[in-house]
Amino acid sequence: ACNGKLSTLQKSCQAAKQAISICTQTYEQAQTKAPAEVTVSSYEEVPTINMLWTARLLH
């Protein structure tokens, strides 16, 4: 049981790391493209940035 949980954790951790790196890239691109439009109070709010940009790309 423990092994199964561990592999699941490792997978979700990898997915989270990938998501963070994608968000970081998006954030950096956003800053270079439109610094005035991107207002972020702290870098910890990466998921928020991701949601904002996803929403923006969909519209």
XYZ file of N, CA and C in Angstrom:
177
model
N 0.847 -1.206 0.000
C 0.000 0.000 0.000
C 0.876 1.248 0.000
N 1.942 1.196 0.771
C 2.817 2.359 0.890
C 3.497 2.672 -0.449
N 3.914 1.623 -1.142
C 4.573 1.830 -2.432
C 3.646 2.496 -3.440
N 2.394 2.052 -3.458
C 1.411 2.626 -4.367
C 1.203 4.109 -4.095
N 1.100 4.440 -2.791
C 0.900 5.838 -2.407
C 2.103 6.673 -2.822
N 3.285 6.123 -2.646
C 4.514 6.842 -2.957
C 4.594 7.183 -4.438
N 4.281 6.206 -5.288
C 4.350 6.462 -6.732
C 3.313 7.497 -7.154
N 2.144 7.443 -6.512
C 1.103 8.433 -6.815
C 1.576 9.822 -6.423
N 2.201 9.911 -5.252
C 2.732 11.191 -4.791
C 3.801 11.709 -5.739
N 4.683 10.814 -6.168
C 5.756 11.220 -7.068
C 5.181 11.743 -8.387
N 4.147 11.070 -8.879
C 3.520 11.495 -10.137
C 2.879 12.868 -9.986
N 2.125 13.058 -8.902
C 1.462 14.347 -8.709
C 2.485 15.453 -8.478
N 3.589 15.093 -7.827
C 4.650 16.065 -7.599
C 5.281 16.476 -8.928
N 5.517 15.510 -9.798
C 6.077 15.804 -11.115
C 5.140 16.699 -11.908
N 3.850 16.380 -11.853
C 2.841 17.159 -12.571
C 2.835 18.600 -12.053
N 2.934 18.740 -10.729
C 2.949 20.070 -10.121
C 4.182 20.845 -10.572
N 5.330 20.163 -10.591
C 6.565 20.817 -11.030
C 6.449 21.290 -12.474
N 5.873 20.450 -13.321
C 5.690 20.812 -14.729
C 4.766 22.019 -14.839
N 3.672 21.981 -14.089
C 2.711 23.088 -14.114
C 3.385 24.381 -13.684
N 4.210 24.289 -12.627
C 4.901 25.482 -12.134
C 5.867 26.024 -13.176
N 6.603 25.144 -13.833
C 7.558 25.628 -14.833
C 6.841 26.274 -16.011
N 5.699 25.693 -16.409
C 4.899 26.279 -17.492
C 4.384 27.654 -17.067
N 3.901 27.734 -15.841
C 3.396 29.005 -15.312
C 4.502 30.044 -15.266
N 5.690 29.617 -14.839
C 6.821 30.527 -14.748
C 7.175 31.071 -16.119
N 7.210 30.189 -17.114
C 7.504 30.605 -18.484
C 6.447 31.584 -18.976
N 5.188 31.248 -18.731
C 4.080 32.103 -19.159
C 4.192 33.461 -18.498
N 4.507 33.437 -17.202
C 4.640 34.674 -16.427
C 5.759 35.544 -16.988
N 6.896 34.928 -17.288
C 8.033 35.670 -17.815
C 7.717 36.241 -19.192
N 7.057 35.445 -20.022
C 6.656 35.912 -21.353
C 5.675 37.077 -21.213
N 4.756 36.923 -20.278
C 3.745 37.954 -20.052
C 4.421 39.264 -19.643
N 5.429 39.150 -18.802
C 6.123 40.346 -18.344
C 6.831 41.039 -19.498
N 7.438 40.269 -20.385
C 8.156 40.880 -21.494
C 7.179 41.459 -22.516
N 6.042 40.784 -22.703
C 5.076 41.235 -23.710
C 4.229 42.401 -23.211
N 3.659 42.249 -22.030
C 2.735 43.271 -21.539
C 2.890 43.492 -20.036
N 3.969 44.133 -19.618
C 4.198 44.318 -18.182
C 3.113 45.148 -17.498
N 2.514 46.058 -18.244
C 1.491 46.917 -17.639
C 0.222 46.128 -17.325
N -0.067 45.125 -18.137
C -1.307 44.373 -17.954
C -1.199 43.313 -16.866
N 0.001 42.829 -16.641
C 0.174 41.753 -15.667
C 0.501 42.342 -14.299
N -0.459 42.298 -13.414
C -0.224 42.788 -12.061
C -0.280 41.609 -11.109
N 0.838 41.305 -10.504
C 0.928 40.163 -9.601
C 1.514 40.639 -8.285
N 0.770 40.406 -7.213
C 1.218 40.890 -5.912
C 2.376 40.058 -5.376
N 2.391 38.774 -5.659
C 3.518 37.951 -5.235
C 3.692 36.769 -6.158
N 4.939 36.310 -6.254
C 5.252 35.223 -7.170
C 4.620 33.915 -6.717
N 4.184 33.861 -5.467
C 3.553 32.652 -4.927
C 2.223 32.395 -5.607
N 1.647 33.404 -6.230
C 0.325 33.268 -6.838
C 0.393 32.747 -8.266
N 1.295 31.801 -8.505
C 1.465 31.263 -9.856
C 0.169 30.643 -10.400
N -0.563 29.853 -9.610
C -1.810 29.293 -10.144
C -2.783 30.382 -10.588
N -2.805 31.503 -9.850
C -3.680 32.614 -10.220
C -3.272 33.158 -11.574
N -1.972 33.342 -11.757
C -1.460 33.828 -13.036
C -1.890 32.875 -14.145
N -1.713 31.601 -13.883
C -2.053 30.589 -14.880
C -3.525 30.673 -15.242
N -4.389 30.824 -14.244
C -5.823 30.910 -14.501
C -6.148 32.164 -15.300
N -5.529 33.282 -14.924
C -5.778 34.532 -15.636
C -5.380 34.390 -17.096
N -4.235 33.791 -17.334
C -3.761 33.662 -18.707
C -4.563 32.635 -19.486
N -4.994 31.586 -18.808
C -5.831 30.601 -19.478
C -7.135 31.272 -19.888
N -7.715 32.040 -18.973
C -8.962 32.749 -19.256
C -8.751 33.703 -20.423
N -7.619 34.372 -20.416
C -7.327 35.349 -21.458
C -7.161 34.676 -22.817
N -6.498 33.526 -22.823
C -6.274 32.821 -24.079
C -7.581 32.273 -24.644
N -8.509 31.925 -23.753
C -9.788 31.371 -24.209
C -10.693 32.436 -24.799
N -10.560 33.675 -24.312
C -11.447 34.740 -24.795
C -10.994 35.300 -26.128
